[in-house]
Amino acid sequence: MSMKKLITITALTTCFLFGYFTAGSAASDPDNTNKIPACTADLYRNAKAVFRCVWSKHDIKLFVIPAPTGGAANPPVLYILGGPGGRGEVHVGHMGLLAQRLNRAVLLPDSADSFPSLDCRRTDLDDAHWGISSKPEDAVFYTRPMQQSRLAACLDQVDLRGDVLARISTEAQADRLMELRETLGTNRWVVMAESYGARVALALVEKEPASIDRLILDSPETPWVESFWHTGQNFHASLERLSDFCRNEYLCPAMRLHLEERIPALISVFNRDMVEPLALRDLYSREVVAYARPTQEQLLITAFMALRSPQRMELMPYIGASNNDETLKKRFGLLLSQLLKPGGSLNVGFHHGVRCSELPLARWYEALSVDIKQYPELAPFIEYLDWRQKFVCDTIGIKSPLSFQPPQMPTVPTLILSGGLDPVTPYSAVKGAFQGSTNAVHRLYPPLGHIVHSQVDCALADVVTFVNSEAPPEESTCRKKDLELKFYTPVMKR
């Protein structure tokens, strides 16, 4: 199954599930837990459609996607989102696809939406806001002072008083999941986690391994490994690997270029030429849909984020092959169209509360200072990461710890998935983090990015095979043609 077909099925599943979910539910009033029933074993066992309930004394919200016909007897899948602070509601459609393919119910905790006092979504202050406008004359050059003002206004709404930090900690989340399993009356489950969620999953495995049939970690966050912290180095390495793929594909428009050098060099022209706004173009029609005046750091951020998914990274060589400033602007406008989908997928206070209180961020800042000397062309991006994290932690008044205690290696059958182009949780860091595990099978998908099981069907098929097989298969179901990048080359009308 192609990547495009997988995305289409996921979208259709989203519409189907939300048709059930919104009818007679509390979806239109997500912050009012009084309208959401308490989770019970009976409610779970008798579910015929997607519903939401709350558990624990803190009223943590849970999406329940029932098993397909014939799958109710199988242990459910507990899916733990990344972030930290990822919102459940935007993932319900994909959870429906997982339920169908795995033939099991899927349980999706929505911890982020369960702490509204940490959230500034209600005023849209956490949305991506880069001065975008429908008119070129209204596009704003979104400078650092403007970003700081908006971010400060958002953080001003975050209430971390009392024991909130303790309640959102990784350990507390794992404790509540044990409580959830007991509440639903299920003895065993399959645990699947993405990115930061892997830390919660590993904490849960430490606490009650006997309850976990299988563990799947997709693009796990590994802050106990030094290379994890070198974001600039990982960004540069991902661009190098993308160049390697490009050189081996005769249809790639930048096959003779080194994208790790070319992309930052092209972006640097935006420092001297910001007179005319950049047109944001629809990827398929190439029609102008909005205008923006991005800074160099914002363009580098966009390039970094593009490496998370094939649909975006396939545009990078097309941009890299630009031969003049005007062509560059038009082509970058295709990549920047992702800005038209604003943020809000994270609870900002939850996200930074966990990061600032649990991660030894001084280690990150030190690694970034090394990266900036090694890759000066990425300096605006690296400096932005350093500035933003320090500003947030200082503003909310949290001092980061000096060290991070590595988790125990999982003692249950474990499947680890990594994308070879992932700059967020790179394969090298993940491989080093789980090197001592005797229960883990590690699958590498060279041309994929961050959270790979949702990017190509064969990666999802690997998860299905792992969950439903007595012993993990030795090889992936993916074949070479399943993992080919389709580099963007527009068809010209004549």
GROMACS .gro file of C-alpha atoms in nm:
model
  494
    1MET     CA    1   0.000   0.000   0.000
    2SER     CA    2   0.136   0.342  -0.094
    3MET     CA    3   0.199   0.624   0.150
    4LYS     CA    4  -0.070   0.836  -0.018
    5LYS     CA    5  -0.325   0.554   0.016
    6LEU     CA    6  -0.236   0.508   0.383
    7ILE     CA    7  -0.295   0.880   0.445
    8THR     CA    8  -0.628   0.865   0.260
    9ILE     CA    9  -0.746   0.567   0.468
   10THR     CA   10  -0.644   0.744   0.787
   11ALA     CA   11  -0.838   1.056   0.684
   12LEU     CA   12  -1.149   0.853   0.602
   13THR     CA   13  -1.119   0.669   0.933
   14THR     CA   14  -1.098   1.005   1.110
   15CYS     CA   15  -1.423   1.123   0.954
   16PHE     CA   16  -1.592   0.789   1.030
   17LEU     CA   17  -1.484   0.781   1.393
   18PHE     CA   18  -1.565   1.143   1.464
   19GLY     CA   19  -1.910   1.083   1.322
   20TYR     CA   20  -1.960   0.845   1.614
   21PHE     CA   21  -1.761   1.045   1.863
   22THR     CA   22  -1.934   1.380   1.821
   23ALA     CA   23  -2.287   1.245   1.830
   24GLY     CA   24  -2.419   1.275   2.183
   25SER     CA   25  -2.074   1.312   2.335
   26ALA     CA   26  -1.879   1.585   2.511
   27ALA     CA   27  -1.651   1.655   2.215
   28SER     CA   28  -1.796   2.004   2.169
   29ASP     CA   29  -1.709   2.088   2.528
   30PRO     CA   30  -1.366   1.929   2.582
   31ASP     CA   31  -1.280   2.110   2.906
   32ASN     CA   32  -1.600   2.018   3.090
   33THR     CA   33  -1.531   1.680   3.247
   34ASN     CA   34  -1.869   1.686   3.423
   35LYS     CA   35  -2.027   1.571   3.095
   36ILE     CA   36  -1.779   1.287   3.047
   37PRO     CA   37  -1.861   0.960   3.227
   38ALA     CA   38  -1.621   0.785   3.459
   39CYS     CA   39  -1.429   0.497   3.301
   40THR     CA   40  -1.557   0.156   3.415
   41ALA     CA   41  -1.498  -0.202   3.311
   42ASP     CA   42  -1.859  -0.234   3.194
   43LEU     CA   43  -1.840   0.082   2.984
   44TYR     CA   44  -1.522  -0.045   2.822
   45ARG     CA   45  -1.645  -0.402   2.758
   46ASN     CA   46  -1.979  -0.291   2.610
   47ALA     CA   47  -1.844  -0.014   2.386
   48LYS     CA   48  -1.973  -0.021   2.028
   49ALA     CA   49  -1.842   0.317   1.916
   50VAL     CA   50  -1.565   0.559   2.007
   51PHE     CA   51  -1.624   0.728   2.341
   52ARG     CA   52  -1.442   0.929   2.601
   53CYS     CA   53  -1.432   0.879   2.978
   54VAL     CA   54  -1.226   0.998   3.274
   55TRP     CA   55  -1.032   0.808   3.537
   56SER     CA   56  -0.827   0.877   3.853
   57LYS     CA   57  -0.897   1.146   4.111
   58HIS     CA   58  -0.752   1.399   3.866
   59ASP     CA   59  -1.014   1.321   3.599
   60ILE     CA   60  -0.767   1.220   3.327
   61LYS     CA   61  -0.942   1.187   2.994
   62LEU     CA   62  -0.931   0.872   2.786
   63PHE     CA   63  -1.039   0.800   2.430
   64VAL     CA   64  -1.159   0.442   2.382
   65ILE     CA   65  -1.166   0.305   2.029
   66PRO     CA   66  -1.345  -0.031   2.045
   67ALA     CA   67  -1.210  -0.345   1.884
   68PRO     CA   68  -1.348  -0.450   1.544
   69THR     CA   69  -1.587  -0.742   1.533
   70GLY     CA   70  -1.409  -1.051   1.660
   71GLY     CA   71  -1.126  -0.861   1.828
   72ALA     CA   72  -1.281  -0.789   2.168
   73ALA     CA   73  -1.110  -1.088   2.329
   74ASN     CA   74  -0.763  -0.964   2.237
   75PRO     CA   75  -0.571  -0.754   2.493
   76PRO     CA   76  -0.614  -0.384   2.407
   77VAL     CA   77  -0.345  -0.150   2.283
   78LEU     CA   78  -0.246   0.135   2.513
   79TYR     CA   79  -0.111   0.419   2.295
   80ILE     CA   80   0.104   0.683   2.469
   81LEU     CA   81   0.151   1.009   2.281
   82GLY     CA   82   0.468   1.212   2.258
   83GLY     CA   83   0.532   1.578   2.319
   84PRO     CA   84   0.524   1.576   2.615
   85GLY     CA   85   0.179   1.727   2.613
   86GLY     CA   86   0.045   1.585   2.286
   87ARG     CA   87  -0.332   1.621   2.246
   88GLY     CA   88  -0.536   1.307   2.193
   89GLU     CA   89  -0.817   1.450   1.985
   90VAL     CA   90  -0.604   1.502   1.673
   91HIS     CA   91  -0.497   1.136   1.678
   92VAL     CA   92  -0.833   0.963   1.718
   93GLY     CA   93  -0.866   0.891   1.346
   94HIS     CA   94  -0.529   0.721   1.331
   95MET     CA   95  -0.614   0.521   1.642
   96GLY     CA   96  -0.914   0.386   1.451
   97LEU     CA   97  -0.680   0.263   1.180
   98LEU     CA   98  -0.462   0.095   1.444
   99ALA     CA   99  -0.767  -0.074   1.596
  100GLN     CA  100  -0.867  -0.211   1.257
  101ARG     CA  101  -0.520  -0.334   1.163
  102LEU     CA  102  -0.432  -0.479   1.505
  103ASN     CA  103  -0.783  -0.618   1.560
  104ARG     CA  104  -0.789  -0.480   1.913
  105ALA     CA  105  -0.937  -0.194   2.111
  106VAL     CA  106  -0.710   0.110   2.140
  107LEU     CA  107  -0.688   0.317   2.457
  108LEU     CA  108  -0.562   0.673   2.407
  109PRO     CA  109  -0.500   0.876   2.726
  110ASP     CA  110  -0.543   1.250   2.669
  111SER     CA  111  -0.336   1.377   2.960
  112ALA     CA  112  -0.262   1.710   2.793
  113ASP     CA  113  -0.629   1.803   2.762
  114SER     CA  114  -0.683   1.701   3.124
  115PHE     CA  115  -0.484   1.996   3.261
  116PRO     CA  116  -0.651   2.312   3.122
  117SER     CA  117  -0.473   2.530   3.379
  118LEU     CA  118  -0.150   2.463   3.190
  119ASP     CA  119  -0.294   2.549   2.853
  120CYS     CA  120  -0.311   2.873   2.656
  121ARG     CA  121  -0.494   2.727   2.357
  122ARG     CA  122  -0.814   2.902   2.462
  123THR     CA  123  -0.663   3.231   2.347
  124ASP     CA  124  -0.478   3.083   2.045
  125LEU     CA  125  -0.148   3.203   2.187
  126ASP     CA  126   0.013   2.863   2.139
  127ASP     CA  127  -0.063   2.850   1.768
  128ALA     CA  128   0.213   2.888   1.511
  129HIS     CA  129   0.195   3.257   1.432
  130TRP     CA  130   0.452   3.389   1.189
  131GLY     CA  131   0.280   3.705   1.074
  132ILE     CA  132   0.087   3.523   0.800
  133SER     CA  133  -0.177   3.718   0.609
  134SER     CA  134  -0.400   3.677   0.307
  135LYS     CA  135  -0.270   4.008   0.173
  136PRO     CA  136   0.100   4.067   0.098
  137GLU     CA  137   0.097   4.416   0.249
  138ASP     CA  138  -0.031   4.279   0.581
  139ALA     CA  139   0.234   4.008   0.622
  140VAL     CA  140   0.447   4.083   0.929
  141PHE     CA  141   0.821   4.028   0.969
  142TYR     CA  142   0.793   3.811   1.280
  143THR     CA  143   1.095   3.916   1.483
  144ARG     CA  144   1.234   3.768   1.805
  145PRO     CA  145   1.082   4.044   2.026
  146MET     CA  146   0.740   3.968   1.877
  147GLN     CA  147   0.787   3.597   1.943
  148GLN     CA  148   0.897   3.667   2.300
  149SER     CA  149   0.597   3.890   2.367
  150ARG     CA  150   0.353   3.630   2.238
  151LEU     CA  151   0.523   3.345   2.421
  152ALA     CA  152   0.531   3.544   2.747
  153ALA     CA  153   0.157   3.613   2.713
  154CYS     CA  154   0.097   3.241   2.668
  155LEU     CA  155   0.312   3.139   2.965
  156ASP     CA  156   0.141   3.402   3.180
  157GLN     CA  157  -0.172   3.184   3.161
  158VAL     CA  158   0.010   2.869   3.274
  159ASP     CA  159  -0.062   2.786   3.638
  160LEU     CA  160   0.199   2.553   3.789
  161ARG     CA  161   0.114   2.618   4.153
  162GLY     CA  162   0.069   2.341   4.408
  163ASP     CA  163   0.150   1.985   4.309
  164VAL     CA  164   0.086   2.025   3.936
  165LEU     CA  165   0.443   1.939   3.838
  166ALA     CA  166   0.426   1.620   4.041
  167ARG     CA  167   0.094   1.526   3.875
  168ILE     CA  168   0.225   1.566   3.518
  169SER     CA  169   0.560   1.396   3.580
  170THR     CA  170   0.658   1.091   3.378
  171GLU     CA  171   0.640   0.872   3.690
  172ALA     CA  172   0.293   1.001   3.782
  173GLN     CA  173   0.167   0.931   3.431
  174ALA     CA  174   0.293   0.572   3.456
  175ASP     CA  175   0.127   0.529   3.797
  176ARG     CA  176  -0.206   0.649   3.659
  177LEU     CA  177  -0.182   0.403   3.369
  178MET     CA  178  -0.155   0.116   3.617
  179GLU     CA  179  -0.468   0.251   3.781
  180LEU     CA  180  -0.638   0.272   3.441
  181ARG     CA  181  -0.567  -0.092   3.361
  182GLU     CA  182  -0.724  -0.199   3.689
  183THR     CA  183  -1.020   0.032   3.637
  184LEU     CA  184  -1.096  -0.121   3.296
  185GLY     CA  185  -1.057  -0.473   3.431
  186THR     CA  186  -0.796  -0.584   3.179
  187ASN     CA  187  -0.510  -0.802   3.298
  188ARG     CA  188  -0.279  -0.748   3.005
  189TRP     CA  189  -0.228  -0.504   2.722
  190VAL     CA  190   0.004  -0.411   2.437
  191VAL     CA  191   0.182  -0.083   2.501
  192MET     CA  192   0.274   0.137   2.206
  193ALA     CA  193   0.445   0.475   2.252
  194GLU     CA  194   0.588   0.748   2.032
  195SER     CA  195   0.876   0.990   2.096
  196TYR     CA  196   0.854   1.123   2.457
  197GLY     CA  197   0.579   0.868   2.528
  198ALA     CA  198   0.850   0.601   2.525
  199ARG     CA  199   0.975   0.736   2.858
  200VAL     CA  200   0.632   0.685   3.013
  201ALA     CA  201   0.612   0.338   2.859
  202LEU     CA  202   0.953   0.238   2.997
  203ALA     CA  203   0.853   0.363   3.342
  204LEU     CA  204   0.536   0.154   3.316
  205VAL     CA  205   0.735  -0.157   3.216
  206GLU     CA  206   0.955  -0.113   3.522
  207LYS     CA  207   0.651  -0.094   3.749
  208GLU     CA  208   0.447  -0.391   3.617
  209PRO     CA  209   0.614  -0.587   3.336
  210ALA     CA  210   0.382  -0.885   3.383
  211SER     CA  211   0.087  -0.686   3.249
  212ILE     CA  212   0.254  -0.603   2.914
  213ASP     CA  213   0.232  -0.850   2.626
  214ARG     CA  214   0.437  -0.647   2.379
  215LEU     CA  215   0.608  -0.309   2.381
  216ILE     CA  216   0.644  -0.093   2.067
  217LEU     CA  217   0.857   0.222   2.083
  218ASP     CA  218   0.835   0.441   1.773
  219SER     CA  219   1.111   0.705   1.745
  220PRO     CA  220   1.177   0.695   2.122
  221GLU     CA  221   1.324   0.993   2.304
  222THR     CA  222   1.656   0.893   2.465
  223PRO     CA  223   1.795   1.180   2.677
  224TRP     CA  224   2.039   0.947   2.854
  225VAL     CA  225   2.251   0.929   2.535
  226GLU     CA  226   2.489   1.213   2.451
  227SER     CA  227   2.417   1.226   2.077
  228PHE     CA  228   2.047   1.289   2.147
  229TRP     CA  229   2.132   1.644   2.260
  230HIS     CA  230   2.321   1.751   1.948
  231THR     CA  231   2.024   1.885   1.754
  232GLY     CA  232   2.238   2.087   1.513
  233GLN     CA  233   2.459   1.789   1.437
  234ASN     CA  234   2.154   1.565   1.389
  235PHE     CA  235   1.992   1.821   1.155
  236HIS     CA  236   2.308   1.839   0.943
  237ALA     CA  237   2.341   1.457   0.934
  238SER     CA  238   1.979   1.416   0.820
  239LEU     CA  239   2.037   1.658   0.533
  240GLU     CA  240   2.351   1.463   0.438
  241ARG     CA  241   2.157   1.137   0.426
  242LEU     CA  242   1.880   1.301   0.223
  243SER     CA  243   2.153   1.410  -0.024
  244ASP     CA  244   2.270   1.051  -0.048
  245PHE     CA  245   1.920   0.936  -0.142
  246CYS     CA  246   1.897   1.217  -0.394
  247ARG     CA  247   2.226   1.126  -0.564
  248ASN     CA  248   2.100   0.771  -0.618
  249GLU     CA  249   1.777   0.883  -0.784
  250TYR     CA  250   1.808   1.017  -1.138
  251LEU     CA  251   1.476   1.204  -1.108
  252CYS     CA  252   1.594   1.398  -0.801
  253PRO     CA  253   1.634   1.765  -0.907
  254ALA     CA  254   1.936   1.816  -0.677
  255MET     CA  255   2.126   1.494  -0.740
  256ARG     CA  256   2.457   1.678  -0.791
  257LEU     CA  257   2.420   1.900  -0.485
  258HIS     CA  258   2.504   1.864  -0.118
  259LEU     CA  259   2.180   1.965   0.051
  260GLU     CA  260   2.348   1.998   0.392
  261GLU     CA  261   2.542   2.290   0.241
  262ARG     CA  262   2.296   2.410  -0.021
  263ILE     CA  263   1.982   2.453   0.190
  264PRO     CA  264   2.140   2.673   0.464
  265ALA     CA  265   2.324   2.874   0.198
  266LEU     CA  266   2.002   2.945   0.010
  267ILE     CA  267   1.818   3.034   0.328
  268SER     CA  268   2.085   3.291   0.412
  269VAL     CA  269   1.962   3.515   0.127
  270PHE     CA  270   1.650   3.589   0.329
  271ASN     CA  271   1.863   3.792   0.569
  272ARG     CA  272   1.938   4.052   0.305
  273ASP     CA  273   1.619   4.041   0.100
  274MET     CA  274   1.301   4.080   0.301
  275VAL     CA  275   1.143   4.362   0.103
  276GLU     CA  276   0.880   4.148  -0.071
  277PRO     CA  277   0.675   3.894   0.127
  278LEU     CA  278   0.701   3.528   0.037
  279ALA     CA  279   0.394   3.366  -0.120
  280LEU     CA  280   0.274   3.047   0.048
  281ARG     CA  281   0.159   2.805  -0.222
  282ASP     CA  282  -0.068   2.503  -0.219
  283LEU     CA  283   0.145   2.195  -0.280
  284TYR     CA  284  -0.084   2.052  -0.548
  285SER     CA  285  -0.235   2.349  -0.727
  286ARG     CA  286   0.067   2.579  -0.665
  287GLU     CA  287  -0.181   2.860  -0.617
  288VAL     CA  288  -0.090   3.139  -0.374
  289VAL     CA  289  -0.296   3.099  -0.056
  290ALA     CA  290  -0.125   3.342   0.186
  291TYR     CA  291   0.184   3.555   0.245
  292ALA     CA  292   0.456   3.564   0.509
  293ARG     CA  293   0.787   3.737   0.586
  294PRO     CA  294   0.984   3.455   0.748
  295THR     CA  295   1.319   3.511   0.915
  296GLN     CA  296   1.621   3.293   0.850
  297GLU     CA  297   1.568   3.104   1.177
  298GLN     CA  298   1.207   3.032   1.083
  299LEU     CA  299   1.308   2.896   0.744
  300LEU     CA  300   1.565   2.669   0.908
  301ILE     CA  301   1.302   2.554   1.158
  302THR     CA  302   1.072   2.475   0.864
  303ALA     CA  303   1.348   2.275   0.692
  304PHE     CA  304   1.416   2.085   1.015
  305MET     CA  305   1.048   2.003   1.060
  306ALA     CA  306   1.026   1.893   0.695
  307LEU     CA  307   1.270   1.610   0.770
  308ARG     CA  308   1.015   1.457   1.007
  309SER     CA  309   0.791   1.331   0.724
  310PRO     CA  310   0.844   1.208   0.365
  311GLN     CA  311   0.579   1.436   0.216
  312ARG     CA  312   0.780   1.742   0.322
  313MET     CA  313   1.134   1.610   0.288
  314GLU     CA  314   1.060   1.518  -0.076
  315LEU     CA  315   1.034   1.893  -0.146
  316MET     CA  316   1.382   1.972  -0.016
  317PRO     CA  317   1.584   1.883  -0.329
  318TYR     CA  318   1.342   2.084  -0.544
  319ILE     CA  319   1.410   2.385  -0.322
  320GLY     CA  320   1.783   2.312  -0.320
  321ALA     CA  321   1.793   2.317  -0.701
  322SER     CA  322   1.674   2.681  -0.713
  323ASN     CA  323   1.903   2.885  -0.938
  324ASN     CA  324   1.796   3.237  -0.840
  325ASP     CA  325   1.625   3.425  -0.559
  326GLU     CA  326   1.285   3.443  -0.726
  327THR     CA  327   1.277   3.071  -0.795
  328LEU     CA  328   1.386   3.003  -0.439
  329LYS     CA  329   1.102   3.212  -0.298
  330LYS     CA  330   0.841   3.036  -0.509
  331ARG     CA  331   0.968   2.692  -0.417
  332PHE     CA  332   1.008   2.765  -0.047
  333GLY     CA  333   0.650   2.886  -0.051
  334LEU     CA  334   0.544   2.523  -0.110
  335LEU     CA  335   0.725   2.406   0.202
  336LEU     CA  336   0.595   2.697   0.410
  337SER     CA  337   0.235   2.604   0.329
  338GLN     CA  338   0.253   2.388   0.642
  339LEU     CA  339   0.232   2.714   0.839
  340LEU     CA  340  -0.131   2.740   0.729
  341LYS     CA  341  -0.203   2.455   0.970
  342PRO     CA  342  -0.155   2.630   1.303
  343GLY     CA  343  -0.015   2.472   1.616
  344GLY     CA  344  -0.221   2.377   1.917
  345SER     CA  345  -0.130   2.008   1.906
  346LEU     CA  346   0.060   2.054   2.234
  347ASN     CA  347  -0.042   2.176   2.575
  348VAL     CA  348   0.237   2.434   2.618
  349GLY     CA  349   0.249   2.434   2.999
  350PHE     CA  350   0.238   2.056   3.018
  351HIS     CA  351   0.510   2.028   2.754
  352HIS     CA  352   0.755   2.268   2.912
  353GLY     CA  353   0.665   2.176   3.269
  354VAL     CA  354   0.788   1.822   3.204
  355ARG     CA  355   1.088   1.929   2.996
  356CYS     CA  356   1.212   2.196   3.236
  357SER     CA  357   1.167   1.983   3.548
  358GLU     CA  358   1.298   1.646   3.419
  359LEU     CA  359   1.561   1.705   3.152
  360PRO     CA  360   1.918   1.819   3.229
  361LEU     CA  361   1.888   2.108   2.987
  362ALA     CA  362   2.235   2.242   3.067
  363ARG     CA  363   2.357   1.936   2.880
  364TRP     CA  364   2.151   2.043   2.577
  365TYR     CA  365   2.276   2.401   2.590
  366GLU     CA  366   2.636   2.276   2.604
  367ALA     CA  367   2.577   2.044   2.308
  368LEU     CA  368   2.418   2.327   2.110
  369SER     CA  369   2.720   2.550   2.176
  370VAL     CA  370   2.940   2.276   2.027
  371ASP     CA  371   2.707   2.238   1.727
  372ILE     CA  372   2.704   2.609   1.652
  373LYS     CA  373   3.082   2.611   1.618
  374GLN     CA  374   3.078   2.303   1.398
  375TYR     CA  375   2.787   2.417   1.179
  376PRO     CA  376   2.784   2.799   1.177
  377GLU     CA  377   2.544   2.798   0.880
  378LEU     CA  378   2.279   2.657   1.118
  379ALA     CA  379   2.348   2.921   1.386
  380PRO     CA  380   2.011   3.103   1.362
  381PHE     CA  381   1.825   2.773   1.418
  382ILE     CA  382   2.051   2.656   1.701
  383GLU     CA  383   2.045   2.995   1.874
  384TYR     CA  384   1.665   2.994   1.855
  385LEU     CA  385   1.640   2.655   2.028
  386ASP     CA  386   1.875   2.774   2.303
  387TRP     CA  387   1.692   3.105   2.351
  388ARG     CA  388   1.340   2.962   2.352
  389GLN     CA  389   1.402   2.684   2.603
  390LYS     CA  390   1.593   2.908   2.843
  391PHE     CA  391   1.327   3.180   2.818
  392VAL     CA  392   1.044   2.935   2.890
  393CYS     CA  393   1.208   2.765   3.189
  394ASP     CA  394   1.310   3.101   3.339
  395THR     CA  395   0.963   3.247   3.284
  396ILE     CA  396   0.778   2.960   3.454
  397GLY     CA  397   1.041   2.948   3.727
  398ILE     CA  398   1.169   2.592   3.696
  399LYS     CA  399   1.533   2.499   3.739
  400SER     CA  400   1.633   2.192   3.542
  401PRO     CA  401   1.805   1.896   3.708
  402LEU     CA  402   2.175   1.833   3.653
  403SER     CA  403   2.145   1.471   3.541
  404PHE     CA  404   1.904   1.215   3.397
  405GLN     CA  405   1.869   0.863   3.533
  406PRO     CA  406   1.865   0.610   3.246
  407PRO     CA  407   1.566   0.374   3.256
  408GLN     CA  408   1.599   0.001   3.295
  409MET     CA  409   1.610  -0.188   2.968
  410PRO     CA  410   1.270  -0.344   2.890
  411THR     CA  411   1.222  -0.700   3.009
  412VAL     CA  412   0.929  -0.769   2.775
  413PRO     CA  413   0.937  -0.837   2.397
  414THR     CA  414   1.007  -0.498   2.242
  415LEU     CA  415   0.998  -0.356   1.890
  416ILE     CA  416   1.183  -0.029   1.830
  417LEU     CA  417   1.119   0.171   1.513
  418SER     CA  418   1.349   0.442   1.378
  419GLY     CA  419   1.353   0.663   1.070
  420GLY     CA  420   1.692   0.708   0.907
  421LEU     CA  421   1.623   1.077   0.832
  422ASP     CA  422   1.474   1.159   1.173
  423PRO     CA  423   1.657   1.465   1.316
  424VAL     CA  424   1.455   1.458   1.641
  425THR     CA  425   1.532   1.110   1.774
  426PRO     CA  426   1.807   0.993   1.536
  427TYR     CA  427   1.872   0.625   1.479
  428SER     CA  428   2.229   0.646   1.610
  429ALA     CA  429   2.108   0.777   1.947
  430VAL     CA  430   1.826   0.522   1.973
  431LYS     CA  431   2.056   0.236   1.878
  432GLY     CA  432   2.306   0.339   2.145
  433ALA     CA  433   2.033   0.382   2.405
  434PHE     CA  434   1.904   0.025   2.372
  435GLN     CA  435   2.230  -0.148   2.289
  436GLY     CA  436   2.223  -0.357   2.605
  437SER     CA  437   1.866  -0.481   2.564
  438THR     CA  438   1.832  -0.853   2.489
  439ASN     CA  439   1.454  -0.834   2.439
  440ALA     CA  440   1.445  -0.562   2.173
  441VAL     CA  441   1.423  -0.587   1.794
  442HIS     CA  442   1.527  -0.263   1.622
  443ARG     CA  443   1.388  -0.178   1.277
  444LEU     CA  444   1.548   0.100   1.073
  445TYR     CA  445   1.357   0.261   0.783
  446PRO     CA  446   1.628   0.465   0.605
  447PRO     CA  447   1.415   0.719   0.412
  448LEU     CA  448   1.159   0.788   0.686
  449GLY     CA  449   1.143   1.055   0.955
  450HIS     CA  450   0.982   1.086   1.298
  451ILE     CA  451   0.703   0.841   1.402
  452VAL     CA  452   0.751   0.595   1.118
  453HIS     CA  453   0.456   0.357   1.161
  454SER     CA  454   0.222   0.631   1.036
  455GLN     CA  455   0.435   0.711   0.729
  456VAL     CA  456   0.432   0.390   0.521
  457ASP     CA  457   0.201   0.093   0.537
  458CYS     CA  458   0.477  -0.167   0.559
  459ALA     CA  459   0.607  -0.011   0.884
  460LEU     CA  460   0.258  -0.045   1.030
  461ALA     CA  461   0.250  -0.401   0.897
  462ASP     CA  462   0.570  -0.470   1.093
  463VAL     CA  463   0.392  -0.356   1.409
  464VAL     CA  464   0.092  -0.580   1.332
  465THR     CA  465   0.318  -0.880   1.270
  466PHE     CA  466   0.514  -0.817   1.589
  467VAL     CA  467   0.201  -0.786   1.803
  468ASN     CA  468   0.025  -1.089   1.660
  469SER     CA  469   0.320  -1.331   1.624
  470GLU     CA  470   0.454  -1.570   1.885
  471ALA     CA  471   0.813  -1.474   1.799
  472PRO     CA  472   0.932  -1.152   1.631
  473PRO     CA  473   1.010  -1.204   1.259
  474GLU     CA  474   1.374  -1.165   1.163
  475GLU     CA  475   1.309  -0.924   0.877
  476SER     CA  476   1.084  -0.629   0.804
  477THR     CA  477   0.791  -0.668   0.565
  478CYS     CA  478   0.915  -0.352   0.385
  479ARG     CA  479   1.072  -0.395   0.045
  480LYS     CA  480   1.288  -0.150  -0.146
  481LYS     CA  481   0.999  -0.014  -0.352
  482ASP     CA  482   0.795   0.047  -0.034
  483LEU     CA  483   1.059   0.287   0.095
  484GLU     CA  484   1.137   0.489  -0.217
  485LEU     CA  485   1.123   0.866  -0.180
  486LYS     CA  486   0.918   1.032  -0.452
  487PHE     CA  487   1.111   1.354  -0.497
  488TYR     CA  488   0.892   1.647  -0.595
  489THR     CA  489   0.919   1.744  -0.962
  490PRO     CA  490   0.619   1.941  -1.089
  491VAL     CA  491   0.463   1.858  -1.422
  492MET     CA  492   0.464   2.163  -1.648
  493LYS     CA  493   0.145   2.245  -1.841
  494ARG     CA  494   0.201   2.313  -2.212
   0.00000   0.00000   0.00000
